[in-house]
mmCIF file of C-alpha atoms in Angstrom:
data_model
loop_
_atom_site.group_PDB
_atom_site.id
_atom_site.type_symbol
_atom_site.label_atom_id
_atom_site.label_comp_id
_atom_site.label_asym_id
_atom_site.label_seq_id
_atom_site.Cartn_x
_atom_site.Cartn_y
_atom_site.Cartn_z
ATOM 1 C CA MET A 1 -0.064 -0.269 -0.094
ATOM 2 C CA GLU A 2 3.137 2.539 0.099
ATOM 3 C CA LYS A 3 2.587 3.538 -2.952
ATOM 4 C CA ILE A 4 -0.913 5.562 -2.753
ATOM 5 C CA GLN A 5 -0.486 8.628 -1.814
ATOM 6 C CA HIS A 6 -2.678 10.610 0.247
ATOM 7 C CA SER A 7 -3.966 13.990 0.545
ATOM 8 C CA HIS A 8 -6.422 16.364 1.113
ATOM 9 C CA VAL A 9 -8.157 18.564 -1.553
ATOM 10 C CA GLU A 10 -10.477 21.322 -0.529
ATOM 11 C CA VAL A 11 -14.021 21.153 -2.095
ATOM 12 C CA ARG A 12 -16.836 23.308 -1.273
ATOM 13 C CA GLY A 13 -15.146 24.690 1.706
ATOM 14 C CA LEU A 14 -14.121 21.412 3.126
ATOM 15 C CA LYS A 15 -10.523 19.067 3.028
ATOM 16 C CA LEU A 16 -12.189 15.732 1.521
ATOM 17 C CA HIS A 17 -10.114 12.975 1.763
ATOM 18 C CA VAL A 18 -8.658 11.225 -1.197
ATOM 19 C CA ALA A 19 -6.235 8.678 -1.732
ATOM 20 C CA GLN A 20 -4.308 8.273 -5.619
ATOM 21 C CA ILE A 21 -1.962 5.652 -7.103
ATOM 22 C CA ASN A 22 -0.707 6.295 -10.460
ATOM 23 C CA VAL A 23 -1.700 10.085 -11.106
ATOM 24 C CA SER A 24 -0.270 9.798 -14.585
ATOM 25 C CA GLY A 25 -2.154 7.066 -15.896
ATOM 26 C CA LYS A 26 -3.566 8.892 -18.733
ATOM 27 C CA LYS A 27 -7.655 7.725 -18.021
ATOM 28 C CA ALA A 28 -8.870 8.109 -13.910
ATOM 29 C CA VAL A 29 -11.461 5.176 -12.380
ATOM 30 C CA MET A 30 -12.699 7.162 -9.102
ATOM 31 C CA PHE A 31 -14.181 4.505 -6.412
ATOM 32 C CA LEU A 32 -16.764 5.720 -3.884
ATOM 33 C CA HIS A 33 -17.283 3.682 -0.906
ATOM 34 C CA GLY A 34 -20.209 2.729 1.087
ATOM 35 C CA PHE A 35 -21.478 1.627 5.195
ATOM 36 C CA PRO A 36 -19.403 1.329 6.695
ATOM 37 C CA GLU A 37 -16.786 1.240 4.461
ATOM 38 C CA ILE A 38 -13.895 3.827 3.880
ATOM 39 C CA TRP A 39 -12.063 4.879 0.826
ATOM 40 C CA TYR A 40 -10.029 1.706 2.530
ATOM 41 C CA THR A 41 -12.073 -0.545 0.661
ATOM 42 C CA TRP A 42 -11.116 -0.093 -2.579
ATOM 43 C CA ARG A 43 -7.352 -0.497 -1.486
ATOM 44 C CA HIS A 44 -6.778 -3.870 -3.837
ATOM 45 C CA GLN A 45 -9.263 -2.616 -6.583
ATOM 46 C CA MET A 46 -6.671 0.704 -6.845
ATOM 47 C CA ILE A 47 -3.615 -1.578 -7.062
ATOM 48 C CA ALA A 48 -5.075 -3.375 -10.116
ATOM 49 C CA ALA A 49 -6.657 -1.211 -11.675
ATOM 50 C CA ALA A 50 -3.702 1.021 -11.969
ATOM 51 C CA ASN A 51 -1.432 -1.568 -12.540
ATOM 52 C CA ALA A 52 -3.280 -1.453 -16.088
ATOM 53 C CA GLY A 53 -2.665 1.793 -16.192
ATOM 54 C CA TYR A 54 -5.630 3.903 -15.319
ATOM 55 C CA ARG A 55 -5.583 6.307 -12.380
ATOM 56 C CA ALA A 56 -6.682 5.270 -9.009
ATOM 57 C CA ILE A 57 -8.356 7.408 -6.667
ATOM 58 C CA SER A 58 -10.849 6.576 -4.027
ATOM 59 C CA ILE A 59 -11.740 8.794 -1.367
ATOM 60 C CA ASP A 60 -13.541 9.143 2.528
ATOM 61 C CA PHE A 61 -17.397 10.704 2.036
ATOM 62 C CA ARG A 62 -17.830 14.369 3.279
ATOM 63 C CA GLY A 63 -18.598 13.275 7.524
ATOM 64 C CA TYR A 64 -16.715 10.155 6.876
ATOM 65 C CA GLY A 65 -12.536 8.567 7.954
ATOM 66 C CA LEU A 66 -10.571 11.157 7.135
ATOM 67 C CA SER A 67 -12.775 14.004 5.459
ATOM 68 C CA GLU A 68 -13.844 16.327 7.551
ATOM 69 C CA GLN A 69 -17.477 16.808 8.952
ATOM 70 C CA PRO A 70 -19.620 19.338 8.009
ATOM 71 C CA ALA A 71 -20.614 21.681 9.736
ATOM 72 C CA GLU A 72 -24.640 20.526 9.802
ATOM 73 C CA PRO A 73 -24.730 17.096 8.999
ATOM 74 C CA GLU A 74 -28.136 17.456 9.596
ATOM 75 C CA ASN A 75 -28.905 18.593 5.985
ATOM 76 C CA ALA A 76 -27.250 17.065 4.128
ATOM 77 C CA THR A 77 -28.401 14.843 0.978
ATOM 78 C CA PHE A 78 -27.174 12.465 -1.702
ATOM 79 C CA LYS A 79 -26.370 16.242 -3.643
ATOM 80 C CA ASP A 80 -23.514 17.189 -1.890
ATOM 81 C CA LEU A 81 -21.777 13.647 -2.440
ATOM 82 C CA VAL A 82 -22.574 14.262 -5.880
ATOM 83 C CA ASP A 83 -21.464 17.933 -6.406
ATOM 84 C CA ASP A 84 -18.409 16.847 -3.811
ATOM 85 C CA VAL A 85 -17.324 14.183 -6.781
ATOM 86 C CA ILE A 86 -17.456 16.828 -9.570
ATOM 87 C CA GLY A 87 -15.817 19.228 -7.147
ATOM 88 C CA LEU A 88 -13.244 16.974 -6.838
ATOM 89 C CA LEU A 89 -13.339 15.723 -10.787
ATOM 90 C CA ASP A 90 -12.297 19.159 -11.229
ATOM 91 C CA SER A 91 -9.545 19.581 -8.072
ATOM 92 C CA LEU A 92 -7.626 16.807 -9.687
ATOM 93 C CA GLY A 93 -7.547 18.109 -13.082
ATOM 94 C CA ILE A 94 -10.297 15.397 -14.174
ATOM 95 C CA ASN A 95 -12.296 16.166 -17.526
ATOM 96 C CA LYS A 96 -13.684 12.698 -17.289
ATOM 97 C CA ALA A 97 -12.993 9.165 -15.096
ATOM 98 C CA PHE A 98 -15.065 5.547 -14.601
ATOM 99 C CA ILE A 99 -17.058 5.857 -11.812
ATOM 100 C CA VAL A 100 -17.328 2.802 -9.323
ATOM 101 C CA GLY A 101 -19.418 2.260 -6.231
ATOM 102 C CA LYS A 102 -20.090 0.097 -3.491
ATOM 103 C CA ASP A 103 -23.295 -0.217 -1.794
ATOM 104 C CA PHE A 104 -24.343 3.467 -0.754
ATOM 105 C CA GLY A 105 -21.897 5.067 -3.156
ATOM 106 C CA SER A 106 -23.682 3.481 -5.696
ATOM 107 C CA MET A 107 -26.382 5.673 -5.609
ATOM 108 C CA PRO A 108 -23.911 9.363 -6.643
ATOM 109 C CA SER A 109 -22.240 7.103 -8.948
ATOM 110 C CA TYR A 110 -26.078 7.394 -11.537
ATOM 111 C CA LEU A 111 -26.317 10.093 -10.395
ATOM 112 C CA VAL A 112 -22.825 11.507 -11.035
ATOM 113 C CA ALA A 113 -23.858 10.516 -14.771
ATOM 114 C CA ALA A 114 -27.044 10.870 -14.591
ATOM 115 C CA VAL A 115 -26.937 15.353 -13.667
ATOM 116 C CA HIS A 116 -23.562 15.428 -15.383
ATOM 117 C CA PRO A 117 -22.927 12.774 -18.325
ATOM 118 C CA GLU A 118 -20.396 14.518 -20.226
ATOM 119 C CA ARG A 119 -17.861 14.310 -17.085
ATOM 120 C CA VAL A 120 -18.000 10.663 -16.433
ATOM 121 C CA ILE A 121 -17.037 7.412 -19.111
ATOM 122 C CA GLY A 122 -18.550 4.880 -17.876
ATOM 123 C CA VAL A 123 -20.060 3.523 -14.638
ATOM 124 C CA ILE A 124 -20.289 0.517 -12.259
ATOM 125 C CA THR A 125 -21.664 -0.252 -9.179
ATOM 126 C CA LEU A 126 -21.732 -2.744 -6.739
ATOM 127 C CA GLY A 127 -24.952 -4.156 -4.427
ATOM 128 C CA VAL A 128 -27.539 -1.590 -5.124
ATOM 129 C CA PRO A 129 -30.059 -0.202 -8.418
ATOM 130 C CA PHE A 130 -30.461 2.832 -9.855
ATOM 131 C CA LEU A 131 -33.168 4.375 -7.416
ATOM 132 C CA ILE A 132 -34.863 8.077 -8.086
ATOM 133 C CA PRO A 133 -33.578 9.561 -4.465
ATOM 134 C CA GLY A 134 -36.147 10.818 -2.807
ATOM 135 C CA PRO A 135 -39.323 9.689 0.176
ATOM 136 C CA SER A 136 -40.270 6.822 -2.730
ATOM 137 C CA ALA A 137 -36.888 5.733 -3.496
ATOM 138 C CA ILE A 138 -37.256 2.615 -1.145
ATOM 139 C CA GLN A 139 -40.710 1.679 -0.040
ATOM 140 C CA ASN A 140 -40.635 0.999 3.137
ATOM 141 C CA HIS A 141 -44.043 -0.462 3.431
ATOM 142 C CA LEU A 142 -42.883 -2.943 2.228
ATOM 143 C CA LEU A 143 -40.906 -3.994 4.691
ATOM 144 C CA PRO A 144 -40.409 -6.041 7.537
ATOM 145 C CA GLU A 145 -40.877 -3.395 11.055
ATOM 146 C CA GLY A 146 -37.597 -4.755 12.012
ATOM 147 C CA PHE A 147 -35.683 -5.058 9.350
ATOM 148 C CA TYR A 148 -32.450 -2.508 9.876
ATOM 149 C CA VAL A 149 -33.402 0.006 6.962
ATOM 150 C CA THR A 150 -36.042 1.041 8.585
ATOM 151 C CA ARG A 151 -34.746 0.795 11.612
ATOM 152 C CA TRP A 152 -31.780 3.460 11.313
ATOM 153 C CA GLN A 153 -33.771 5.899 9.311
ATOM 154 C CA ASP A 154 -35.279 6.620 12.803
ATOM 155 C CA PRO A 155 -33.759 9.368 14.069
ATOM 156 C CA GLY A 156 -31.932 8.946 17.781
ATOM 157 C CA ARG A 157 -32.684 4.808 17.030
ATOM 158 C CA ALA A 158 -29.202 3.954 16.077
ATOM 159 C CA GLU A 159 -27.607 5.979 17.698
ATOM 160 C CA ALA A 160 -28.785 4.999 20.522
ATOM 161 C CA ASP A 161 -27.961 1.323 19.530
ATOM 162 C CA PHE A 162 -24.742 2.423 18.361
ATOM 163 C CA GLY A 163 -23.321 4.174 21.751
ATOM 164 C CA ARG A 164 -23.931 1.031 24.171
ATOM 165 C CA PHE A 165 -20.417 -0.457 22.407
ATOM 166 C CA ASP A 166 -17.628 0.841 20.774
ATOM 167 C CA VAL A 167 -16.544 1.781 17.989
ATOM 168 C CA LYS A 168 -14.725 -1.559 16.824
ATOM 169 C CA THR A 169 -17.475 -3.147 18.046
ATOM 170 C CA VAL A 170 -20.050 -1.635 16.441
ATOM 171 C CA ILE A 171 -18.249 -2.061 13.185
ATOM 172 C CA ARG A 172 -17.834 -5.876 13.438
ATOM 173 C CA ASN A 173 -21.332 -6.708 14.382
ATOM 174 C CA ILE A 174 -22.623 -4.678 10.956
ATOM 175 C CA TYR A 175 -19.752 -6.650 9.027
ATOM 176 C CA LEU A 176 -20.532 -9.879 10.415
ATOM 177 C CA LEU A 177 -24.377 -10.100 10.420
ATOM 178 C CA PHE A 178 -24.356 -8.306 7.252
ATOM 179 C CA SER A 179 -22.169 -11.250 5.649
ATOM 180 C CA GLY A 180 -24.327 -13.597 6.998
ATOM 181 C CA SER A 181 -27.500 -15.674 4.520
ATOM 182 C CA GLU A 182 -30.132 -13.154 5.418
ATOM 183 C CA VAL A 183 -30.799 -9.834 5.988
ATOM 184 C CA PRO A 184 -30.659 -8.931 9.653
ATOM 185 C CA ILE A 185 -33.863 -8.551 10.888
ATOM 186 C CA ALA A 186 -34.587 -7.365 14.478
ATOM 187 C CA SER A 187 -37.652 -8.501 16.937
ATOM 188 C CA GLU A 188 -40.321 -6.381 18.820
ATOM 189 C CA GLY A 189 -38.544 -5.124 21.570
ATOM 190 C CA GLN A 190 -35.237 -5.704 19.648
ATOM 191 C CA GLU A 191 -32.617 -3.139 18.390
ATOM 192 C CA ILE A 192 -29.765 -4.715 15.268
ATOM 193 C CA MET A 193 -27.039 -4.635 16.881
ATOM 194 C CA ASP A 194 -28.349 -7.422 19.353
ATOM 195 C CA LEU A 195 -28.382 -9.637 16.374
ATOM 196 C CA TYR A 196 -24.952 -9.983 16.668
ATOM 197 C CA ASP A 197 -23.491 -13.372 18.655
ATOM 198 C CA PRO A 198 -19.905 -12.644 19.815
ATOM 199 C CA SER A 199 -19.088 -16.655 18.850
ATOM 200 C CA THR A 200 -19.231 -16.168 15.065
ATOM 201 C CA PRO A 201 -15.585 -15.261 13.734
ATOM 202 C CA LEU A 202 -14.735 -12.923 10.991
ATOM 203 C CA PRO A 203 -14.967 -13.350 7.800
ATOM 204 C CA PRO A 204 -11.879 -14.683 5.892
ATOM 205 C CA TRP A 205 -11.917 -11.916 4.061
ATOM 206 C CA PHE A 206 -12.067 -9.738 6.547
ATOM 207 C CA SER A 207 -8.866 -9.836 9.119
ATOM 208 C CA GLU A 208 -8.732 -8.080 12.743
ATOM 209 C CA GLU A 209 -5.883 -5.840 10.813
ATOM 210 C CA VAL A 210 -8.592 -5.005 8.563
ATOM 211 C CA LEU A 211 -10.841 -4.525 11.343
ATOM 212 C CA SER A 212 -8.552 -1.868 13.375
ATOM 213 C CA VAL A 213 -7.963 -0.329 10.105
ATOM 214 C CA TYR A 214 -11.856 0.506 9.771
ATOM 215 C CA ALA A 215 -12.173 1.138 13.527
ATOM 216 C CA SER A 216 -9.353 3.825 14.192
ATOM 217 C CA LEU A 217 -11.259 6.404 11.291
ATOM 218 C CA TYR A 218 -14.536 5.667 12.364
ATOM 219 C CA GLU A 219 -13.738 6.318 15.914
ATOM 220 C CA LYS A 220 -12.324 9.489 13.934
ATOM 221 C CA SER A 221 -15.220 10.336 12.057
ATOM 222 C CA GLY A 222 -17.853 8.893 13.581
ATOM 223 C CA PHE A 223 -21.408 7.946 12.629
ATOM 224 C CA ARG A 224 -22.845 11.354 12.529
ATOM 225 C CA PHE A 225 -22.761 12.050 9.419
ATOM 226 C CA ALA A 226 -23.492 8.054 7.919
ATOM 227 C CA LEU A 227 -26.194 7.958 10.057
ATOM 228 C CA ARG A 228 -27.619 10.916 8.145
ATOM 229 C CA VAL A 229 -26.728 10.387 4.420
ATOM 230 C CA PRO A 230 -27.486 7.810 3.302
ATOM 231 C CA ASN A 231 -30.425 5.920 5.807
ATOM 232 C CA ARG A 232 -31.816 9.345 6.003
#
């Protein structure tokens, strides 16, 4: 990972953390993380893209990881992330790029392409289909009452649930819960973190070392912005 270069780029009044490799590549690929993720999620793909000749870029969204927090995260929307991506492309001197998004990072990937098609060579997403942002994006009435999406949309509920544990434990619990074959659904009187089985080992692709990296960055940023975007 020593070839990856790190910097902060000021965009729309905030210093956003940017990781890059092969900055001389003629075409750029920008990777957008999900939750509970950070730029580090894409480290292997960055190296693969760079080895294929691309300028590989992975960012921490505003409010995540090593990027600065907005003054009023409660007012944030996906539009902020879209505008940040365009602002970063401008600041980095990149006219057009491939955009790769995972989990909720898929949403700004789609929206950048839809709103600014002249800035996008192509889009690759994982885990989330295209949805028009807004109240109708997720049909809550079709979801079980204890589904994590509806639980985390309730202001203060996830904060109280997460607040019972240290940051590293929260990250561990989420990865274990969402790495299984079934999506976690809480019963009445349960919270999502209550579904965690402490005897469950980490999956082979998510080591204690990797967990520590994620935890250290979420200890810095906290979950305040992360629970606003994408959940509310």
